[in-house]
Short mmCIF file of C-alpha atoms in Angstrom, two decimals:
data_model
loop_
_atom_site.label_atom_id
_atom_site.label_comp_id
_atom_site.label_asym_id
_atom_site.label_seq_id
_atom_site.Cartn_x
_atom_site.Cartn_y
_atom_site.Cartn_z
CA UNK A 18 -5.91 3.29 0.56
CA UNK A 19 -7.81 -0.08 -0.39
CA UNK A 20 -11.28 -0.95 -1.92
CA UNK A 21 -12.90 -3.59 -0.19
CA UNK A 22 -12.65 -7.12 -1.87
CA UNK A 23 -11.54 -4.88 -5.07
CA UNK A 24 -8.49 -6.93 -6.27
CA UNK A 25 -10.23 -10.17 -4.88
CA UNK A 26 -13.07 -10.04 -6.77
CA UNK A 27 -12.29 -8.31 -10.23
CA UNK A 28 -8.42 -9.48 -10.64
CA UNK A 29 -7.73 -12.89 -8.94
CA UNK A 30 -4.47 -14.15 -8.83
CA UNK A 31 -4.44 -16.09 -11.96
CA UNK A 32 -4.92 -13.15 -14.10
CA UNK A 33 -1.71 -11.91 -13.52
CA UNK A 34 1.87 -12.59 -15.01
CA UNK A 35 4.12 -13.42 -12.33
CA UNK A 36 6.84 -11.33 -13.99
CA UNK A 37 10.60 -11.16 -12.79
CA UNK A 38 11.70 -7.60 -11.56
CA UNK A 39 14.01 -7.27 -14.16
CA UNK A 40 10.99 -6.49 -16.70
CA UNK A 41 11.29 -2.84 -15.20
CA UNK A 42 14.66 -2.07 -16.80
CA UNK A 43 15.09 1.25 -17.86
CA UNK A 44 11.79 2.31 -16.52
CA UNK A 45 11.31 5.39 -13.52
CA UNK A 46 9.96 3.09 -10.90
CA UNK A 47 7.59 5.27 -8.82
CA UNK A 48 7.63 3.74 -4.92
CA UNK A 49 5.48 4.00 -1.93
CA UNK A 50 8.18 4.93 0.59
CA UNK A 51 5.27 4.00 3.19
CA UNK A 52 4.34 0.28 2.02
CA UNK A 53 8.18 -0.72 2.43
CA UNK A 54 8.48 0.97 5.65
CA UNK A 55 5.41 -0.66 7.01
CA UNK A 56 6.87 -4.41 6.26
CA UNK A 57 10.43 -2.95 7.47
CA UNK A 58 8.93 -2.06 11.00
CA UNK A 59 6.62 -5.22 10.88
CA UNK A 60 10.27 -7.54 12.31
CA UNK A 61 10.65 -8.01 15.88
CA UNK A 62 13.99 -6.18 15.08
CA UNK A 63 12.75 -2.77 14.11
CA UNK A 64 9.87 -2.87 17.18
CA UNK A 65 12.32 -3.38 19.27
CA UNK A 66 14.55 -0.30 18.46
CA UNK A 67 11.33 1.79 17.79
CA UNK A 68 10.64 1.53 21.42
CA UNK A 69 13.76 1.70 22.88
CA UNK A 70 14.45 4.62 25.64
CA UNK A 71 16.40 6.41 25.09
CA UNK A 72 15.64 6.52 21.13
CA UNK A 73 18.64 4.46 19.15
CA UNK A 74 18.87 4.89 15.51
CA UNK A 75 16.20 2.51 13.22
CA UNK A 76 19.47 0.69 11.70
CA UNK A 77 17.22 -1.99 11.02
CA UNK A 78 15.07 0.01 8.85
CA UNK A 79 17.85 2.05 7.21
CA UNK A 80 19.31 -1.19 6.06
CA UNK A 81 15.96 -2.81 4.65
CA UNK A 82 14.96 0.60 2.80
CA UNK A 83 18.70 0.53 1.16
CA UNK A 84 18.99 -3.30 -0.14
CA UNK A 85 15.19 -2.49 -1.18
CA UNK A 86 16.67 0.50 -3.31
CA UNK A 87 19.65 -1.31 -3.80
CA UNK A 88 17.76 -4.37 -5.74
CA UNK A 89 15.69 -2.25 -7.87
CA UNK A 90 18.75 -0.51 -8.97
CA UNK A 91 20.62 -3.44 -9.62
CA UNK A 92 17.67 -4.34 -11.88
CA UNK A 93 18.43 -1.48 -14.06
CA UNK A 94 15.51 0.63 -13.05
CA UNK A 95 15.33 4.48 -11.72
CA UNK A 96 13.74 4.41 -8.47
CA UNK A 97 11.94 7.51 -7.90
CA UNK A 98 10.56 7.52 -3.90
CA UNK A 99 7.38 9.58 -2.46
CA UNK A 100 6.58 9.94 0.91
CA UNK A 101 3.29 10.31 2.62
CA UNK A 102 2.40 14.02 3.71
CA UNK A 103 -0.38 15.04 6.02
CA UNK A 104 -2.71 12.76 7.08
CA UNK A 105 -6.60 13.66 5.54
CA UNK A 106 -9.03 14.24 7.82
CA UNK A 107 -11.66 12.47 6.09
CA UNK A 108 -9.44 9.01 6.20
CA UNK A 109 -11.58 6.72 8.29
CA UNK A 110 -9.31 3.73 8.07
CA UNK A 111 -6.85 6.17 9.41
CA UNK A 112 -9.08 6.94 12.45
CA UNK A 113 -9.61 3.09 12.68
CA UNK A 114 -5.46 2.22 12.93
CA UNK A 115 -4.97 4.91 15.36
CA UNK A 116 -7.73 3.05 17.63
CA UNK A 117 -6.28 -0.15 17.18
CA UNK A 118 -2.27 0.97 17.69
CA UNK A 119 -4.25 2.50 21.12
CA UNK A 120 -5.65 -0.41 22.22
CA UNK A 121 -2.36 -2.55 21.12
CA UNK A 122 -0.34 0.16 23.35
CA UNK A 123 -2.45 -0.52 26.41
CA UNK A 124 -1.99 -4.47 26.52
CA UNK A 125 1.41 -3.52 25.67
CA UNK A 126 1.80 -1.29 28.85
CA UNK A 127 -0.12 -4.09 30.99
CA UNK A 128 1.85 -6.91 29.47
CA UNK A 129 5.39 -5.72 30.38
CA UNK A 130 3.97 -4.33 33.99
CA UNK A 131 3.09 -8.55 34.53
CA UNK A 132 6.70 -9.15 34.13
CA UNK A 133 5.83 -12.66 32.67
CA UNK A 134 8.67 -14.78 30.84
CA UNK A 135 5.61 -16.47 29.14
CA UNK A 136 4.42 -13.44 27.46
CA UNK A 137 7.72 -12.95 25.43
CA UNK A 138 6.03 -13.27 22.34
CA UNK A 139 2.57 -11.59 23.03
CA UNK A 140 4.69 -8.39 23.62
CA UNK A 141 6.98 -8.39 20.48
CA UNK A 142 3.13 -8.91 18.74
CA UNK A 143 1.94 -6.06 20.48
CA UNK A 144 5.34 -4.08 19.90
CA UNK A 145 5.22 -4.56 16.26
CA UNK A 146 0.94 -3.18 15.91
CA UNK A 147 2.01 -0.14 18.12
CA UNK A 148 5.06 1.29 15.68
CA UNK A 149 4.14 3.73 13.02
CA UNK A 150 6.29 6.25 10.80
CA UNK A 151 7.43 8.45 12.85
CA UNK A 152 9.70 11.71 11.19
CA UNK A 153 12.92 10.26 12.42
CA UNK A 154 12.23 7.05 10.00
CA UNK A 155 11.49 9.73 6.96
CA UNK A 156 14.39 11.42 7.83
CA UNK A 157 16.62 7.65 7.48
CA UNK A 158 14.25 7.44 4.10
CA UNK A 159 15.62 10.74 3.20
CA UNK A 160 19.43 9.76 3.92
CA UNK A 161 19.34 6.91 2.06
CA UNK A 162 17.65 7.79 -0.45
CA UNK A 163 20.56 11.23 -0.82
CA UNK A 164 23.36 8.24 -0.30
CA UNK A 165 22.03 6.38 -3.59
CA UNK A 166 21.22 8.99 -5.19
CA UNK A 167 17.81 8.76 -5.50
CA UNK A 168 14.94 11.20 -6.38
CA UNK A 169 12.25 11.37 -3.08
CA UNK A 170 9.38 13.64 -2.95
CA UNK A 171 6.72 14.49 -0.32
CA UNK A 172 3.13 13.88 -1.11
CA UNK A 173 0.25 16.41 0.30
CA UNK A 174 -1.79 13.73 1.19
CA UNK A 175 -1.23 10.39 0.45
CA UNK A 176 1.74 8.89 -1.89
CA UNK A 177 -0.39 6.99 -3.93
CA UNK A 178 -2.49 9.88 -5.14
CA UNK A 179 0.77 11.71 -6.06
CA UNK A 180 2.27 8.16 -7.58
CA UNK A 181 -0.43 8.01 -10.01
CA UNK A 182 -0.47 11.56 -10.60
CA UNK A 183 2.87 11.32 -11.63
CA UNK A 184 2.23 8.46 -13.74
CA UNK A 185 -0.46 10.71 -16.06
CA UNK A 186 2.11 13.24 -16.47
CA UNK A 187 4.77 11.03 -17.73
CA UNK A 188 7.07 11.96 -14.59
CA UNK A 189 7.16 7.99 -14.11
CA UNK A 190 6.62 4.56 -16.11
CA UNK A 191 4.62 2.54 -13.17
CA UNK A 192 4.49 2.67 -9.56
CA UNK A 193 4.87 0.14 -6.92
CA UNK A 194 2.57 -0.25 -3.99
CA UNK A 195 0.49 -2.54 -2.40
CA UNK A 196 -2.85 -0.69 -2.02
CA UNK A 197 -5.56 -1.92 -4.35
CA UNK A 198 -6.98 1.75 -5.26
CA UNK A 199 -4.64 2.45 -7.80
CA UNK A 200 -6.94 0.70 -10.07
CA UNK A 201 -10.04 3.61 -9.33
CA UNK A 202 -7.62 6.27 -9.22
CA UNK A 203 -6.15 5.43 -12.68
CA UNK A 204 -2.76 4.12 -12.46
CA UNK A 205 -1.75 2.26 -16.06
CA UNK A 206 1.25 0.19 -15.20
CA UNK A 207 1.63 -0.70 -11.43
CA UNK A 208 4.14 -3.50 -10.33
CA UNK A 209 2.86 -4.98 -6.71
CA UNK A 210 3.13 -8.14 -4.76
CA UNK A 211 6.40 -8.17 -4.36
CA UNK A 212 8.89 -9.43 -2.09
CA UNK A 213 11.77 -8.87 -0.01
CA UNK A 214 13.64 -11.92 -1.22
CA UNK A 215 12.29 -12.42 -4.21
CA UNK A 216 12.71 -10.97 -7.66
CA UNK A 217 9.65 -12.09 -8.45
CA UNK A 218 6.53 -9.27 -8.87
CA UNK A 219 2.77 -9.21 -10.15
CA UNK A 220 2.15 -6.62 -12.88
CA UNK A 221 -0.75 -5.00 -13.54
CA UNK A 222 -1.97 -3.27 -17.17
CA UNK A 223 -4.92 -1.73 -17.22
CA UNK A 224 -5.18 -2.21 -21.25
CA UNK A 225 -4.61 -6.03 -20.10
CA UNK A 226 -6.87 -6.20 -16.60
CA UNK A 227 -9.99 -3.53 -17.09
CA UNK A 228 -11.66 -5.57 -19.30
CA UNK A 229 -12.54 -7.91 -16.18
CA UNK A 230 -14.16 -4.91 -14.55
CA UNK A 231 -15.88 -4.37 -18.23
CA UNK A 232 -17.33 -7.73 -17.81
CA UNK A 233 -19.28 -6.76 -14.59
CA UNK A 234 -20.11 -2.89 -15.03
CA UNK A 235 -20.36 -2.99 -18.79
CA UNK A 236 -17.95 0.16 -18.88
CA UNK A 237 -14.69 0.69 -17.35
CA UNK A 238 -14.64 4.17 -17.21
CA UNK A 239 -13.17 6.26 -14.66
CA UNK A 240 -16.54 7.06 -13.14
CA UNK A 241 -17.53 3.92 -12.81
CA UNK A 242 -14.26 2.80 -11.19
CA UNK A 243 -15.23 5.51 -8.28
CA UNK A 244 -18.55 4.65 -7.82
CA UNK A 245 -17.96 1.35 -7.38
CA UNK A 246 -14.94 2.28 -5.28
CA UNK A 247 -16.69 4.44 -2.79
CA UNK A 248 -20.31 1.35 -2.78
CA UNK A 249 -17.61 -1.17 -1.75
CA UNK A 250 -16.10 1.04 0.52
CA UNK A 251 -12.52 2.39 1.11
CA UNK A 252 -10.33 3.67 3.75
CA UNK A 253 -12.61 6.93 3.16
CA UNK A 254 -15.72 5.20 2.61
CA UNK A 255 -16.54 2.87 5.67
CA UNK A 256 -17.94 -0.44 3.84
CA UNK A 257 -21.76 -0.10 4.29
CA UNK A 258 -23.21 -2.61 6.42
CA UNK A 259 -24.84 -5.45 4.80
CA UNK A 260 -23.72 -4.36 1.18
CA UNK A 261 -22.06 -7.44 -0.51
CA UNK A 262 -20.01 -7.80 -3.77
CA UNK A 263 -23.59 -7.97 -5.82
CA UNK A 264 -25.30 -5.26 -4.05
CA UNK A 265 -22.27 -2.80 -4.46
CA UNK A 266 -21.82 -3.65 -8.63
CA UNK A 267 -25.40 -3.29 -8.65
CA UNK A 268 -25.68 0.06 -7.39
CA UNK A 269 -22.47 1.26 -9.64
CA UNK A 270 -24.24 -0.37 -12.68
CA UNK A 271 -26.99 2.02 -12.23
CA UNK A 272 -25.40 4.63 -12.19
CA UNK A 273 -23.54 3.90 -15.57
CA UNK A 274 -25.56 5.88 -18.52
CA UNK A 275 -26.70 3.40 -21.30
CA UNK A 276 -27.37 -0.35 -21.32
CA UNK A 277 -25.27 -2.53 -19.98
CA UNK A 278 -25.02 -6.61 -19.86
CA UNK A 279 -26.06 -8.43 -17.03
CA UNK A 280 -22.56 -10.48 -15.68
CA UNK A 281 -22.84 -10.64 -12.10
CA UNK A 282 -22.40 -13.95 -10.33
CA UNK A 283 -25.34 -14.60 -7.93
#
């Protein structure tokens, strides 16, 4: 899930370390199988096995999803991997992907009926937006993951929820993902931007970052976190039309009991 403009406008870039992946040693690293399957299956390599008939194995994906583990464990972390379970019915941005893979399947079908030697590329763009995770790909998550021996759970709903779960009951240290809700739904430690070929990460610390939420809401409790969450909408929330940055921390503001200081940009 992400919140709107979230990390944009409360933690620019420049407010975090660029740290070194090697600052999670010893640590139970908890990791969004979903996020590194999405980038795997975003190369023209993996779109073009995930539509290939008759179905070939997703090699390509079995070997990004292993050097991924393979890196982290190298770093002297324990990765600890959770899959996505069902998909929530109330997940609009869901709804909204599923419309948009449809639409990218169409052209898709209409490109490769033109037979054009032109249109290589527009249909390796369109192949890539129509592949999802399917359960053959969390079954190659599942074999690696048994081959390296590393812990994987299934989530209910989705990962991130059970991540940060996790993280509160001191199953894991910090999670990595790439979705910007982890701040509302209370994650502490959570290494993201990260790269393929890089060792290179962005950490965030909410003793460290919530301050700069402080500074607008004049709280940075939980509560406040959601409300402000749900004004600037989510992939639950559609974004409301016409509500801006201002608009949405006003509305959370008054919501927050007691008085509170007066931050907000114009």
């Amino acid at each position: 899930m992400g919140i709107h403009n979230f990390l944009a406008t409360f933690f620019p870039i420049e407010t975090f370390r660029n740290d070194d992946l090697s600052e999670l040693k010893g640590l139970r690293v908890g990791i969004d199988a979903h996020v590194i399957l999405h980038r795997a299956l975003g190369s023209p390599a993996a779109a073009r096995q995930f539509h290939t008939l008759p179905s070939v194995p997703m090699t390509h994906v079995r070997t990004y999803f292993t050097k991924f583990l393979q890196k982290l464990i190298k770093k002297g972390c324990t990765p600890v991997v959770v899959t996505d379970g069902s998909n929530h019915p109330m997940k609009h941005a869901k709804h909204q992907r599923d419309r948009e893979r449809q639409a990218a399947k169409e052209k898709l079908q209409t490109l490769l009926g033109e037979r054009r030697p032109q249109a290589v590329n527009d249909v390796l763009g369109k192949m890539k937006k129509t592949t999802y995770v399917r359960s053959d790909i969390i079954a190659v998550v599942k074999e690696v993951c048994a081959e390296l021996k590393v812990e994987i759970y299934g989530a209910p709903f989705e990962a991130d929820w059970q991540l940060v779960s996790m993280e509160r009951q001191g199953l894991i240290d910090c999670l990595m993902t790439v979705d910007s809700d982890f701040i509302a739904l209370g994650a502490q430690r959570v290494c993201f931007r990260f790269l393929m070929g890089d060792d290179k990460c962005f950490m965030y610390n909410s003793e460290a970052h919530l301050d700069s939420v402080k500074t607008h809401l004049g709280t940075h409790s939980h509560e406040a976190l959601l409300d402000l969450a749900c004004t600037m909408g989510n992939d639950y929330i559609p974004h409301p039309f016409g509500t801006g940055v201002k608009l949405a921390l006003e509305t959370a503001r008054a919501l927050v009991p007691g008085p509170v200081v007066d931050r907000v940009a114009g």
